[in-house]
mmCIF file of C-alpha atoms and ligand atoms in Angstrom:
data_model
loop_
_atom_site.group_PDB
_atom_site.id
_atom_site.type_symbol
_atom_site.label_atom_id
_atom_site.label_comp_id
_atom_site.label_asym_id
_atom_site.label_seq_id
_atom_site.Cartn_x
_atom_site.Cartn_y
_atom_site.Cartn_z
ATOM 1 C CA MET C 43 -21.791 -23.315 21.809
ATOM 2 C CA PHE C 44 -18.530 -22.631 20.014
ATOM 3 C CA ILE C 45 -20.011 -19.415 18.620
ATOM 4 C CA LEU C 46 -20.873 -18.297 22.149
ATOM 5 C CA PHE C 47 -17.331 -19.100 23.189
ATOM 6 C CA LEU C 48 -15.955 -16.918 20.362
ATOM 7 C CA ILE C 49 -18.235 -14.047 21.341
ATOM 8 C CA PHE C 50 -17.074 -14.421 24.951
ATOM 9 C CA ILE C 51 -13.438 -14.362 23.831
ATOM 10 C CA SER C 52 -13.899 -11.325 21.601
ATOM 11 C CA ILE C 53 -15.783 -9.292 24.223
ATOM 12 C CA PHE C 54 -13.468 -9.967 27.123
ATOM 13 C CA PHE C 55 -10.048 -10.403 25.619
ATOM 14 C CA ILE C 56 -9.748 -8.184 22.549
ATOM 15 C CA PRO C 57 -10.083 -4.937 24.583
ATOM 16 C CA ILE C 58 -7.330 -6.200 26.902
ATOM 17 C CA ILE C 59 -5.043 -6.804 23.940
ATOM 18 C CA GLN C 60 -5.718 -3.275 22.696
ATOM 19 C CA CYS C 61 -5.038 -1.745 26.117
ATOM 20 C CA ASN C 62 -1.728 -3.525 26.281
ATOM 21 C CA ASP C 63 -0.542 -1.806 23.138
ATOM 22 C CA ILE C 64 1.376 0.788 25.161
ATOM 23 C CA ASN C 65 3.130 2.261 22.145
ATOM 24 C CA GLN C 66 -0.099 3.898 21.004
ATOM 25 C CA ASP C 67 0.077 6.615 23.628
ATOM 26 C CA VAL C 68 3.366 7.935 24.928
ATOM 27 C CA ASN C 69 3.344 11.535 26.152
ATOM 28 C CA ASN C 70 -0.102 11.739 24.526
ATOM 29 C CA GLY C 71 1.686 11.651 21.177
ATOM 30 C CA GLU C 72 1.066 9.260 18.352
ATOM 31 C CA ILE C 73 3.795 6.659 17.938
ATOM 32 C CA ILE C 74 4.646 5.142 14.583
ATOM 33 C CA ASN C 75 6.592 1.932 14.996
ATOM 34 C CA LEU C 76 9.409 1.451 12.547
ATOM 35 C CA ASP C 77 12.560 -0.555 13.085
ATOM 36 C CA PRO C 78 15.642 1.524 13.909
ATOM 37 C CA ASN C 79 18.530 1.144 11.457
ATOM 38 C CA LYS C 80 22.116 0.297 12.411
ATOM 39 C CA TYR C 81 22.656 3.846 13.698
ATOM 40 C CA GLY C 82 19.560 3.538 15.896
ATOM 41 C CA PHE C 83 17.518 5.950 13.736
ATOM 42 C CA ILE C 84 14.203 5.715 11.937
ATOM 43 C CA TRP C 85 13.217 7.637 8.811
ATOM 44 C CA PRO C 86 11.744 11.073 9.703
ATOM 45 C CA ILE C 87 8.905 11.154 7.193
ATOM 46 C CA PRO C 88 7.112 7.833 6.664
ATOM 47 C CA GLY C 89 5.910 7.197 3.128
ATOM 48 C CA TYR C 90 8.230 9.685 1.416
ATOM 49 C CA THR C 91 11.766 8.771 0.424
ATOM 50 C CA LYS C 92 12.561 10.758 -2.713
ATOM 51 C CA ILE C 93 15.359 13.295 -2.191
ATOM 52 C CA SER C 94 14.789 16.366 -4.362
ATOM 53 C CA SER C 95 17.952 18.143 -3.253
ATOM 54 C CA PRO C 96 20.827 16.316 -1.544
ATOM 55 C CA TYR C 97 23.348 17.639 0.966
ATOM 56 C CA GLY C 98 26.261 19.619 -0.452
ATOM 57 C CA LYS C 99 27.062 22.154 -3.152
ATOM 58 C CA ARG C 100 24.212 23.156 -5.421
ATOM 59 C CA GLN C 101 22.806 25.908 -7.571
ATOM 60 C CA ALA C 102 20.731 27.973 -5.143
ATOM 61 C CA PRO C 103 17.139 27.157 -6.209
ATOM 62 C CA THR C 104 15.460 30.230 -4.806
ATOM 63 C CA GLY C 105 16.396 33.664 -3.521
ATOM 64 C CA GLY C 106 17.952 33.331 -0.097
ATOM 65 C CA ALA C 107 18.575 29.587 -0.229
ATOM 66 C CA SER C 108 22.160 28.620 0.454
ATOM 67 C CA SER C 109 24.384 27.457 -2.407
ATOM 68 C CA PHE C 110 25.757 24.905 0.025
ATOM 69 C CA HIS C 111 22.844 22.799 1.160
ATOM 70 C CA TYR C 112 23.212 21.893 4.847
ATOM 71 C CA GLY C 113 20.658 19.115 4.741
ATOM 72 C CA CYS C 114 18.505 17.207 2.299
ATOM 73 C CA ASP C 115 15.028 17.894 0.970
ATOM 74 C CA ILE C 116 12.213 15.358 0.858
ATOM 75 C CA PRO C 117 9.098 16.569 -0.983
ATOM 76 C CA ALA C 118 5.771 15.663 0.649
ATOM 77 C CA PRO C 119 2.318 17.219 0.850
ATOM 78 C CA GLN C 120 1.379 19.735 3.508
ATOM 79 C CA GLY C 121 0.237 17.896 6.637
ATOM 80 C CA THR C 122 2.495 14.852 6.193
ATOM 81 C CA LYS C 123 3.530 13.478 9.600
ATOM 82 C CA LEU C 124 7.067 14.073 10.827
ATOM 83 C CA ILE C 125 8.399 11.690 13.453
ATOM 84 C CA ALA C 126 11.249 11.707 15.947
ATOM 85 C CA ILE C 127 14.117 9.713 14.435
ATOM 86 C CA HIS C 128 15.374 8.898 17.964
ATOM 87 C CA ASP C 129 14.361 9.476 21.581
ATOM 88 C CA GLY C 130 15.336 12.999 22.530
ATOM 89 C CA GLU C 131 14.421 16.467 23.707
ATOM 90 C CA ILE C 132 12.827 19.261 21.709
ATOM 91 C CA THR C 133 15.267 22.177 21.934
ATOM 92 C CA PHE C 134 13.840 24.639 19.374
ATOM 93 C CA THR C 135 10.421 25.434 17.886
ATOM 94 C CA ASN C 136 10.187 28.717 16.031
ATOM 95 C CA PHE C 137 10.728 30.484 12.715
ATOM 96 C CA LEU C 138 14.403 30.149 11.764
ATOM 97 C CA GLY C 139 15.302 32.285 8.733
ATOM 98 C CA ALA C 140 15.795 30.243 5.575
ATOM 99 C CA GLY C 141 14.550 27.127 7.396
ATOM 100 C CA GLY C 142 11.155 28.686 8.011
ATOM 101 C CA PHE C 143 9.226 27.119 10.867
ATOM 102 C CA THR C 144 11.681 24.655 12.393
ATOM 103 C CA ILE C 145 11.778 21.964 15.074
ATOM 104 C CA THR C 146 15.085 20.812 16.591
ATOM 105 C CA LEU C 147 15.365 17.395 18.220
ATOM 106 C CA SER C 148 18.497 16.933 20.367
ATOM 107 C CA PHE C 149 20.022 13.779 21.821
ATOM 108 C CA ASP C 150 23.568 12.706 22.720
ATOM 109 C CA ASN C 151 25.833 14.840 20.487
ATOM 110 C CA TYR C 152 23.210 15.182 17.727
ATOM 111 C CA LYS C 153 20.957 18.066 16.761
ATOM 112 C CA VAL C 154 18.408 17.191 14.097
ATOM 113 C CA THR C 155 16.429 20.019 12.495
ATOM 114 C CA TYR C 156 13.126 19.616 10.707
ATOM 115 C CA CYS C 157 12.534 22.727 8.550
ATOM 116 C CA HIS C 158 9.558 24.235 6.669
ATOM 117 C CA VAL C 159 7.148 22.598 9.135
ATOM 118 C CA ASP C 160 3.628 23.603 10.126
ATOM 119 C CA SER C 161 3.613 26.636 12.427
ATOM 120 C CA ASN C 162 0.997 25.032 14.690
ATOM 121 C CA PHE C 163 3.612 23.221 16.756
ATOM 122 C CA ILE C 164 2.462 20.098 18.615
ATOM 123 C CA VAL C 165 5.668 19.927 20.691
ATOM 124 C CA SER C 166 7.343 22.571 22.861
ATOM 125 C CA VAL C 167 10.906 23.280 23.902
ATOM 126 C CA GLY C 168 11.769 20.951 26.783
ATOM 127 C CA ASP C 169 9.440 18.144 25.679
ATOM 128 C CA ILE C 170 10.967 14.683 25.937
ATOM 129 C CA VAL C 171 9.837 12.681 22.926
ATOM 130 C CA LYS C 172 10.030 9.020 21.990
ATOM 131 C CA GLN C 173 11.425 7.588 18.790
ATOM 132 C CA GLY C 174 8.578 7.373 16.288
ATOM 133 C CA GLN C 175 6.476 10.023 18.017
ATOM 134 C CA VAL C 176 4.767 12.439 15.656
ATOM 135 C CA ILE C 177 6.398 15.795 16.453
ATOM 136 C CA GLY C 178 5.053 17.948 13.630
ATOM 137 C CA TYR C 179 3.740 18.178 10.102
ATOM 138 C CA VAL C 180 5.040 19.366 6.760
ATOM 139 C CA GLY C 181 4.077 23.018 6.589
ATOM 140 C CA PRO C 182 2.497 25.081 3.836
ATOM 141 C CA LYS C 183 4.615 26.812 1.211
ATOM 142 C CA ASN C 184 3.281 30.235 2.217
ATOM 143 C CA VAL C 185 3.078 31.636 5.747
ATOM 144 C CA TYR C 186 1.578 34.992 6.621
ATOM 145 C CA ASN C 187 2.142 35.303 10.356
ATOM 146 C CA VAL C 188 5.847 36.223 10.565
ATOM 147 C CA PRO C 189 6.432 39.980 10.278
ATOM 148 C CA TRP C 190 10.239 39.646 10.019
ATOM 149 C CA ASN C 191 10.178 36.927 7.315
ATOM 150 C CA PRO C 192 12.184 38.186 4.296
ATOM 151 C CA TYR C 193 11.404 35.213 2.011
ATOM 152 C CA LYS C 194 8.861 35.592 -0.786
ATOM 153 C CA ASP C 195 7.726 33.593 -3.790
ATOM 154 C CA SER C 196 7.564 34.928 -7.367
ATOM 155 C CA ASN C 197 4.106 36.345 -6.643
ATOM 156 C CA GLY C 198 5.449 38.314 -3.690
ATOM 157 C CA ASN C 199 3.734 36.133 -1.094
ATOM 158 C CA PRO C 200 5.784 35.299 2.023
ATOM 159 C CA THR C 201 7.114 31.741 2.117
ATOM 160 C CA ASN C 202 7.897 29.290 4.918
ATOM 161 C CA GLY C 203 11.617 30.129 4.765
ATOM 162 C CA ALA C 204 13.570 29.702 1.535
ATOM 163 C CA THR C 205 11.317 27.177 -0.175
ATOM 164 C CA THR C 206 9.624 26.704 -3.529
ATOM 165 C CA GLY C 207 7.154 24.030 -2.411
ATOM 166 C CA CYS C 208 6.091 21.730 0.414
ATOM 167 C CA HIS C 209 8.932 19.534 1.632
ATOM 168 C CA LEU C 210 10.867 18.475 4.698
ATOM 169 C CA HIS C 211 14.391 19.811 4.923
ATOM 170 C CA ILE C 212 16.224 17.703 7.473
ATOM 171 C CA GLY C 213 19.576 18.795 8.855
ATOM 172 C CA PHE C 214 22.005 16.825 11.004
ATOM 173 C CA ARG C 215 24.581 18.370 13.295
ATOM 174 C CA VAL C 216 26.991 16.097 15.098
ATOM 175 C CA ASP C 217 29.073 17.919 17.726
ATOM 176 C CA ASP C 218 27.673 21.117 16.150
ATOM 177 C CA LYS C 219 29.101 20.277 12.700
ATOM 178 C CA TYR C 220 26.751 19.743 9.773
ATOM 179 C CA GLN C 221 26.818 16.266 8.254
ATOM 180 C CA ASP C 222 25.024 14.696 5.302
ATOM 181 C CA PRO C 223 21.829 13.231 6.824
ATOM 182 C CA MET C 224 21.944 10.382 4.310
ATOM 183 C CA THR C 225 25.153 9.174 5.992
ATOM 184 C CA PHE C 226 22.862 7.939 8.749
ATOM 185 C CA PHE C 227 20.182 6.227 6.643
HETATM 186 ZN ZN1 ZN E 110 16.764 22.095 2.076
#
C-alpha cells in the first residue's frame, strides 16, 4: 500500500515540482543559478577561474594586441558557456577588431564586453537578458567569415581578433571608462 502511495506521489507531484522551476526557462534562454556577489554580479564563465592575462600594462602577446590590456583573459575550451553577470540589455553583437566576435551587455552605468566569442550569436541587440542566462559561447581561435579581419596566427590563418588561443576576454566599462574587471569579483 505504501509503495502504491509513493508511486502516486511520484507520478502526480514530481512533474508539478519541475514545472514550478521557473528559472529553467526565461526568454527561452538557459539560466545558470549562481549567487550574486556583493556587487550584485555573478562570474561570467562557470567552471573557469584562472586568469591568464590580467588587466593593465603587459607585453603585447600577439600582433595587434594592446600593450595595455583593457580587460582580463580567462582560458576555456571552445563552446564553454558564457552567462550574463547581471540583468541587462544586449547592446552589441558583431566582430569588433582586436576583440574578435564580441557581445556587449549593458545595465545601469556599466558596459560589459565578452570578446573572442562564437560567431553564431544566440542573443541579438535589444534582447533583455536575465542574470545567469547563457548569452554565448567561447569562440574558436580561427574564424574565416570576416573579410575585413586583419588578425592572423603564425600560420597565416585569420584569428578571432587578437588572440593566440580560446579564451574569454571580459572588459568592464563604468561610465564609459575601462576598469579592472577583477575589482568587481
Ligand atoms: Zn584580453
